[in-house]
PDB file of C-alpha atoms in Angstrom:
ATOM      1  CA  MET Z 239      12.212-119.578  85.594  1.00  0.00           C
ATOM      2  CA  ASN Z 240       8.652-118.413  85.032  1.00  0.00           C
ATOM      3  CA  ILE Z 241       7.480-117.416  81.563  1.00  0.00           C
ATOM      4  CA  SER Z 242       4.165-115.675  80.994  1.00  0.00           C
ATOM      5  CA  PRO Z 243       1.706-117.377  78.613  1.00  0.00           C
ATOM      6  CA  ARG Z 244       1.883-114.327  76.336  1.00  0.00           C
ATOM      7  CA  ASN Z 245       5.674-114.526  76.063  1.00  0.00           C
ATOM      8  CA  ALA Z 246       5.487-118.298  75.579  1.00  0.00           C
ATOM      9  CA  GLY Z 247       3.051-117.763  72.712  1.00  0.00           C
ATOM     10  CA  GLN Z 248       5.389-115.250  71.116  1.00  0.00           C
ATOM     11  CA  MET Z 249       8.298-117.685  71.356  1.00  0.00           C
ATOM     12  CA  LEU Z 250       6.290-120.494  69.724  1.00  0.00           C
ATOM     13  CA  LEU Z 251       5.141-118.172  66.943  1.00  0.00           C
ATOM     14  CA  ALA Z 252       8.725-117.053  66.304  1.00  0.00           C
ATOM     15  CA  GLY Z 253       9.906-120.656  66.162  1.00  0.00           C
ATOM     16  CA  SER Z 254       7.058-121.566  63.812  1.00  0.00           C
ATOM     17  CA  VAL Z 255       8.012-118.756  61.422  1.00  0.00           C
ATOM     18  CA  GLY Z 256      11.548-120.139  61.309  1.00  0.00           C
ATOM     19  CA  LEU Z 257      10.225-123.643  60.683  1.00  0.00           C
ATOM     20  CA  LEU Z 258       7.931-122.395  57.905  1.00  0.00           C
ATOM     21  CA  VAL Z 259      10.836-120.644  56.170  1.00  0.00           C
ATOM     22  CA  THR Z 260      12.855-123.860  56.426  1.00  0.00           C
ATOM     23  CA  MET Z 261      10.053-125.956  54.928  1.00  0.00           C
ATOM     24  CA  VAL Z 262       9.570-123.526  52.033  1.00  0.00           C
ATOM     25  CA  PHE Z 263      13.234-123.247  51.047  1.00  0.00           C
ATOM     26  CA  HIS Z 264      14.449-126.729  51.984  1.00  0.00           C
ATOM     27  CA  PRO Z 265      15.600-128.619  48.833  1.00  0.00           C
ATOM     28  CA  PRO Z 266      13.830-131.950  48.236  1.00  0.00           C
ATOM     29  CA  GLY Z 267      17.057-133.989  48.429  1.00  0.00           C
ATOM     30  CA  GLY Z 268      18.890-136.051  45.867  1.00  0.00           C
ATOM     31  CA  ASN Z 269      22.215-137.542  44.830  1.00  0.00           C
ATOM     32  CA  ILE Z 270      25.712-136.209  45.527  1.00  0.00           C
ATOM     33  CA  GLU Z 271      25.714-133.959  42.446  1.00  0.00           C
ATOM     34  CA  TYR Z 272      22.430-132.417  43.565  1.00  0.00           C
ATOM     35  CA  LEU Z 273      23.779-131.925  47.101  1.00  0.00           C
ATOM     36  CA  ILE Z 274      26.752-130.019  45.685  1.00  0.00           C
ATOM     37  CA  LYS Z 275      24.516-127.746  43.598  1.00  0.00           C
ATOM     38  CA  THR Z 276      22.103-127.004  46.453  1.00  0.00           C
ATOM     39  CA  SER Z 277      24.596-126.910  49.342  1.00  0.00           C
ATOM     40  CA  THR Z 278      24.066-123.198  49.973  1.00  0.00           C
ATOM     41  CA  SER Z 279      20.266-123.590  50.189  1.00  0.00           C
ATOM     42  CA  ILE Z 280      20.633-126.661  52.403  1.00  0.00           C
ATOM     43  CA  ILE Z 281      22.947-124.906  54.847  1.00  0.00           C
ATOM     44  CA  ALA Z 282      20.839-121.730  54.930  1.00  0.00           C
ATOM     45  CA  SER Z 283      17.504-123.499  55.465  1.00  0.00           C
ATOM     46  CA  HIS Z 284      18.857-125.796  58.173  1.00  0.00           C
ATOM     47  CA  SER Z 285      20.580-122.901  59.928  1.00  0.00           C
ATOM     48  CA  ILE Z 286      17.218-121.167  60.240  1.00  0.00           C
ATOM     49  CA  ALA Z 287      15.682-124.364  61.623  1.00  0.00           C
ATOM     50  CA  LEU Z 288      18.471-124.684  64.192  1.00  0.00           C
ATOM     51  CA  LEU Z 289      18.020-121.058  65.247  1.00  0.00           C
ATOM     52  CA  ALA Z 290      14.285-121.710  65.745  1.00  0.00           C
ATOM     53  CA  ILE Z 291      14.839-124.528  68.271  1.00  0.00           C
ATOM     54  CA  PRO Z 292      15.611-122.288  71.311  1.00  0.00           C
ATOM     55  CA  PHE Z 293      12.387-120.371  70.611  1.00  0.00           C
ATOM     56  CA  PHE Z 294      10.401-123.630  70.604  1.00  0.00           C
ATOM     57  CA  VAL Z 295      12.038-124.843  73.823  1.00  0.00           C
ATOM     58  CA  THR Z 296      11.317-121.547  75.607  1.00  0.00           C
ATOM     59  CA  GLY Z 297       7.726-121.492  74.387  1.00  0.00           C
ATOM     60  CA  PHE Z 298       7.052-125.102  75.356  1.00  0.00           C
ATOM     61  CA  TRP Z 299       8.471-124.447  78.817  1.00  0.00           C
ATOM     62  CA  GLY Z 300       5.938-121.630  79.163  1.00  0.00           C
ATOM     63  CA  LEU Z 301       3.173-124.007  78.022  1.00  0.00           C
ATOM     64  CA  SER Z 302       4.127-126.562  80.677  1.00  0.00           C
ATOM     65  CA  GLN Z 303       3.678-123.942  83.412  1.00  0.00           C
ATOM     66  CA  LEU Z 304      -0.047-123.458  82.713  1.00  0.00           C
ATOM     67  CA  TRP Z 305      -0.910-126.431  84.936  1.00  0.00           C
ATOM     68  CA  LYS Z 306       1.131-125.155  87.907  1.00  0.00           C
ATOM     69  CA  HIS Z 307       0.858-127.934  90.528  1.00  0.00           C
ATOM     70  CA  ALA Z 308      -2.283-129.564  89.122  1.00  0.00           C
ATOM     71  CA  SER Z 309      -0.330-132.268  87.258  1.00  0.00           C
ATOM     72  CA  ILE Z 310       3.249-133.411  86.721  1.00  0.00           C
ATOM     73  CA  VAL Z 311       2.456-134.713  83.218  1.00  0.00           C
ATOM     74  CA  PRO Z 312       2.977-131.361  81.415  1.00  0.00           C
ATOM     75  CA  ILE Z 313       6.456-131.066  82.938  1.00  0.00           C
ATOM     76  CA  LEU Z 314       7.230-134.614  81.768  1.00  0.00           C
ATOM     77  CA  SER Z 315       5.901-133.625  78.337  1.00  0.00           C
ATOM     78  CA  PHE Z 316       8.282-130.679  78.254  1.00  0.00           C
ATOM     79  CA  PHE Z 317      11.360-132.804  78.952  1.00  0.00           C
ATOM     80  CA  ILE Z 318      10.273-135.319  76.318  1.00  0.00           C
ATOM     81  CA  MET Z 319       9.889-132.437  73.855  1.00  0.00           C
ATOM     82  CA  PHE Z 320      13.231-131.005  74.968  1.00  0.00           C
ATOM     83  CA  SER Z 321      14.881-134.356  74.170  1.00  0.00           C
ATOM     84  CA  ALA Z 322      13.097-134.412  70.811  1.00  0.00           C
ATOM     85  CA  GLN Z 323      14.349-130.905  70.016  1.00  0.00           C
ATOM     86  CA  LEU Z 324      17.911-131.978  70.847  1.00  0.00           C
ATOM     87  CA  ALA Z 325      17.540-134.913  68.458  1.00  0.00           C
ATOM     88  CA  GLY Z 326      16.185-132.526  65.828  1.00  0.00           C
ATOM     89  CA  MET Z 327      19.169-130.241  66.371  1.00  0.00           C
ATOM     90  CA  ILE Z 328      21.585-133.129  65.831  1.00  0.00           C
ATOM     91  CA  ALA Z 329      19.691-134.321  62.748  1.00  0.00           C
ATOM     92  CA  GLY Z 330      19.669-130.813  61.286  1.00  0.00           C
ATOM     93  CA  SER Z 331      23.374-130.383  61.998  1.00  0.00           C
ATOM     94  CA  ILE Z 332      24.249-133.666  60.285  1.00  0.00           C
ATOM     95  CA  ASN Z 333      22.046-133.303  57.230  1.00  0.00           C
ATOM     96  CA  GLY Z 334      22.071-129.519  56.904  1.00  0.00           C
ATOM     97  CA  LEU Z 335      25.609-128.580  57.915  1.00  0.00           C
ATOM     98  CA  ALA Z 336      28.020-131.513  58.184  1.00  0.00           C
ATOM     99  CA  LEU Z 337      26.971-133.330  54.996  1.00  0.00           C
ATOM    100  CA  PRO Z 338      26.994-130.357  52.551  1.00  0.00           C
ATOM    101  CA  LEU Z 339      30.172-128.940  54.097  1.00  0.00           C
ATOM    102  CA  PHE Z 340      31.862-132.333  53.828  1.00  0.00           C
ATOM    103  CA  ILE Z 341      30.948-132.752  50.170  1.00  0.00           C
ATOM    104  CA  THR Z 342      31.716-129.204  49.054  1.00  0.00           C
ATOM    105  CA  ASN Z 343      35.100-129.220  50.803  1.00  0.00           C
ATOM    106  CA  LEU Z 344      36.256-132.180  48.714  1.00  0.00           C
ATOM    107  CA  ARG Z 345      38.566-131.123  45.891  1.00  0.00           C
ATOM    108  CA  SER Z 346      36.912-133.278  43.241  1.00  0.00           C
ATOM    109  CA  PRO Z 347      33.968-135.292  44.602  1.00  0.00           C
ATOM    110  CA  ASP Z 348      33.229-138.232  42.345  1.00  0.00           C
ATOM    111  CA  PRO Z 349      29.542-139.265  42.534  1.00  0.00           C
ATOM    112  CA  LYS Z 350      30.565-142.803  41.545  1.00  0.00           C
ATOM    113  CA  ASN Z 351      33.192-143.177  44.269  1.00  0.00           C
ATOM    114  CA  GLU Z 352      32.079-146.120  46.435  1.00  0.00           C
ATOM    115  CA  VAL Z 353      33.856-144.893  49.570  1.00  0.00           C
ATOM    116  CA  LEU Z 354      32.299-141.436  49.230  1.00  0.00           C
ATOM    117  CA  ASN Z 355      28.846-142.919  48.672  1.00  0.00           C
ATOM    118  CA  LEU Z 356      29.288-145.155  51.707  1.00  0.00           C
ATOM    119  CA  MET Z 357      30.242-142.177  53.888  1.00  0.00           C
ATOM    120  CA  VAL Z 358      27.277-140.176  52.630  1.00  0.00           C
ATOM    121  CA  LYS Z 359      24.909-143.091  53.271  1.00  0.00           C
ATOM    122  CA  ASN Z 360      26.295-143.413  56.797  1.00  0.00           C
ATOM    123  CA  MET Z 361      25.644-139.725  57.519  1.00  0.00           C
ATOM    124  CA  LEU Z 362      22.130-139.992  56.055  1.00  0.00           C
ATOM    125  CA  ALA Z 363      21.462-143.062  58.226  1.00  0.00           C
ATOM    126  CA  LEU Z 364      22.512-141.114  61.331  1.00  0.00           C
ATOM    127  CA  ASN Z 365      20.286-138.233  60.263  1.00  0.00           C
ATOM    128  CA  HIS Z 366      17.357-140.611  59.757  1.00  0.00           C
ATOM    129  CA  ALA Z 367      17.869-142.157  63.195  1.00  0.00           C
ATOM    130  CA  PHE Z 368      17.748-138.768  64.914  1.00  0.00           C
ATOM    131  CA  ASP Z 369      14.726-137.794  62.781  1.00  0.00           C
ATOM    132  CA  LEU Z 370      12.929-140.852  64.150  1.00  0.00           C
ATOM    133  CA  VAL Z 371      13.851-139.891  67.721  1.00  0.00           C
ATOM    134  CA  PHE Z 372      12.514-136.395  67.048  1.00  0.00           C
ATOM    135  CA  LEU Z 373       9.281-137.714  65.544  1.00  0.00           C
ATOM    136  CA  ALA Z 374       8.604-140.209  68.322  1.00  0.00           C
ATOM    137  CA  GLY Z 375       9.509-137.747  71.075  1.00  0.00           C
ATOM    138  CA  ALA Z 376       7.506-134.863  69.644  1.00  0.00           C
ATOM    139  CA  CYS Z 377       4.459-137.111  69.116  1.00  0.00           C
ATOM    140  CA  ALA Z 378       4.647-138.534  72.644  1.00  0.00           C
ATOM    141  CA  SER Z 379       5.039-135.054  74.112  1.00  0.00           C
ATOM    142  CA  ILE Z 380       2.161-133.540  72.118  1.00  0.00           C
ATOM    143  CA  LEU Z 381      -0.014-136.548  72.960  1.00  0.00           C
ATOM    144  CA  LEU Z 382       0.541-136.091  76.709  1.00  0.00           C
ATOM    145  CA  TRP Z 383       0.058-132.324  76.505  1.00  0.00           C
ATOM    146  CA  SER Z 384      -3.122-132.764  74.474  1.00  0.00           C
ATOM    147  CA  ILE Z 385      -4.600-135.249  76.955  1.00  0.00           C
ATOM    148  CA  SER Z 386      -3.783-132.841  79.796  1.00  0.00           C
ATOM    149  CA  ILE Z 387      -5.382-129.961  77.872  1.00  0.00           C
ATOM    150  CA  ILE Z 388      -8.618-131.929  77.474  1.00  0.00           C
ATOM    151  CA  LYS Z 389      -8.609-133.085  81.100  1.00  0.00           C
ATOM    152  CA  PHE Z 390      -7.740-129.809  82.855  1.00  0.00           C
ATOM    153  CA  LYS Z 391      -8.744-127.268  80.154  1.00  0.00           C
ATOM    154  CA  PRO Z 392      -6.134-124.558  80.846  1.00  0.00           C
ATOM    155  CA  ILE Z 393      -6.767-123.578  77.211  1.00  0.00           C
ATOM    156  CA  PRO Z 394      -9.655-124.603  74.889  1.00  0.00           C
ATOM    157  CA  GLY Z 395      -9.705-128.358  74.303  1.00  0.00           C
ATOM    158  CA  GLY Z 396     -10.025-128.304  70.511  1.00  0.00           C
ATOM    159  CA  VAL Z 397      -6.263-128.111  70.121  1.00  0.00           C
ATOM    160  CA  GLY Z 398      -5.999-131.128  72.410  1.00  0.00           C
ATOM    161  CA  TYR Z 399      -8.180-133.293  70.184  1.00  0.00           C
ATOM    162  CA  PHE Z 400      -6.178-132.229  67.128  1.00  0.00           C
ATOM    163  CA  GLY Z 401      -2.932-133.052  68.945  1.00  0.00           C
ATOM    164  CA  ILE Z 402      -4.143-136.520  69.912  1.00  0.00           C
ATOM    165  CA  LEU Z 403      -5.300-137.276  66.358  1.00  0.00           C
ATOM    166  CA  MET Z 404      -2.041-136.028  64.840  1.00  0.00           C
ATOM    167  CA  SER Z 405       0.169-137.929  67.301  1.00  0.00           C
ATOM    168  CA  VAL Z 406      -1.718-141.227  67.069  1.00  0.00           C
ATOM    169  CA  ILE Z 407      -1.744-141.149  63.251  1.00  0.00           C
ATOM    170  CA  THR Z 408       1.970-140.331  63.059  1.00  0.00           C
ATOM    171  CA  LEU Z 409       2.963-143.017  65.542  1.00  0.00           C
ATOM    172  CA  GLY Z 410       0.717-145.468  63.699  1.00  0.00           C
ATOM    173  CA  VAL Z 411       2.383-144.653  60.384  1.00  0.00           C
ATOM    174  CA  MET Z 412       5.801-145.155  61.978  1.00  0.00           C
ATOM    175  CA  VAL Z 413       4.740-148.645  63.084  1.00  0.00           C
ATOM    176  CA  VAL Z 414       3.106-149.542  59.749  1.00  0.00           C
ATOM    177  CA  GLU Z 415       6.099-148.317  57.747  1.00  0.00           C
ATOM    178  CA  SER Z 416       8.435-150.207  60.108  1.00  0.00           C
ATOM    179  CA  ILE Z 417       9.928-146.835  61.147  1.00  0.00           C
ATOM    180  CA  GLU Z 418      11.055-146.249  57.538  1.00  0.00           C
ATOM    181  CA  ILE Z 419       9.583-142.753  57.443  1.00  0.00           C
ATOM    182  CA  ASN Z 420       9.907-141.206  53.989  1.00  0.00           C
ATOM    183  CA  LEU Z 421      10.353-137.504  53.222  1.00  0.00           C
ATOM    184  CA  HIS Z 422       6.690-137.048  52.256  1.00  0.00           C
ATOM    185  CA  THR Z 423       5.470-138.480  55.585  1.00  0.00           C
ATOM    186  CA  PHE Z 424       7.983-136.383  57.503  1.00  0.00           C
ATOM    187  CA  ARG Z 425       6.818-133.196  55.791  1.00  0.00           C
ATOM    188  CA  LEU Z 426       3.185-134.026  56.504  1.00  0.00           C
ATOM    189  CA  PHE Z 427       4.008-134.469  60.183  1.00  0.00           C
ATOM    190  CA  MET Z 428       5.990-131.221  60.285  1.00  0.00           C
ATOM    191  CA  SER Z 429       3.035-129.396  58.727  1.00  0.00           C
ATOM    192  CA  ALA Z 430       0.661-130.836  61.351  1.00  0.00           C
ATOM    193  CA  TYR Z 431       3.227-130.119  64.082  1.00  0.00           C
ATOM    194  CA  MET Z 432       3.403-126.489  62.979  1.00  0.00           C
ATOM    195  CA  ILE Z 433      -0.404-126.166  62.881  1.00  0.00           C
ATOM    196  CA  TRP Z 434      -0.666-127.535  66.440  1.00  0.00           C
ATOM    197  CA  THR Z 435       2.145-125.292  67.664  1.00  0.00           C
ATOM    198  CA  VAL Z 436       0.729-122.131  66.069  1.00  0.00           C
ATOM    199  CA  TRP Z 437      -2.725-122.978  67.450  1.00  0.00           C
ATOM    200  CA  VAL Z 438      -1.261-123.376  70.946  1.00  0.00           C
ATOM    201  CA  ALA Z 439       0.798-120.204  70.493  1.00  0.00           C
ATOM    202  CA  ILE Z 440      -2.281-118.143  69.634  1.00  0.00           C
ATOM    203  CA  LEU Z 441      -4.182-119.533  72.629  1.00  0.00           C
ATOM    204  CA  LEU Z 442      -1.237-118.751  74.904  1.00  0.00           C
ATOM    205  CA  TYR Z 443      -0.920-115.242  73.495  1.00  0.00           C
ATOM    206  CA  LYS Z 444      -4.615-114.609  74.192  1.00  0.00           C
ATOM    207  CA  PHE Z 445      -4.515-116.374  77.578  1.00  0.00           C
ATOM    208  CA  LYS Z 446      -5.888-114.371  80.489  1.00  0.00           C
ATOM    209  CA  GLN Z 447      -4.406-115.157  83.895  1.00  0.00           C
ATOM    210  CA  VAL Z 448      -7.097-115.917  86.470  1.00  0.00           C
TER     211      VAL Z 448
END
């Protein structure tokens, strides 16, 4: 399926708007009592993020087609990103849907209940694992795309240099922190990820087919 650069740019912009809304309204996290109080906001914000994923996938597929037959690397980058988006979808479903629904459906959730806390910690651990898969996959994909942008220049190379810098720093932080990425680091990456995506989206939207 062929997607025009203009349509791909529109898809990435639409996905980025959804991601921005999620970042703005996403609660900072907390204990079980806090999860109960903010369950509606958690579900709503994560639902928007999940709805944005198909837009990202469609837009990134359009990006990968810019190289045509010049290189197989952009296609590889797309499938790495596709896998990362799937991991992000699972993480968002666990943390944003399953966890708040599980807690709020309990008749009388006791924050001090050891079994309940153990179950919540297990779900958060699963969410963290899929977050790491998303981070690593997205960074690897953006890194490969950015190198290909600089080498073949289908779009201006400035976005490629930014993508390389962002990916290398994020992967380096993951190694230094022994893959224990905290919420602050994750939000910084998501902000950089959105900047790179919007930058690419604008370039795709303005792209003129030769």
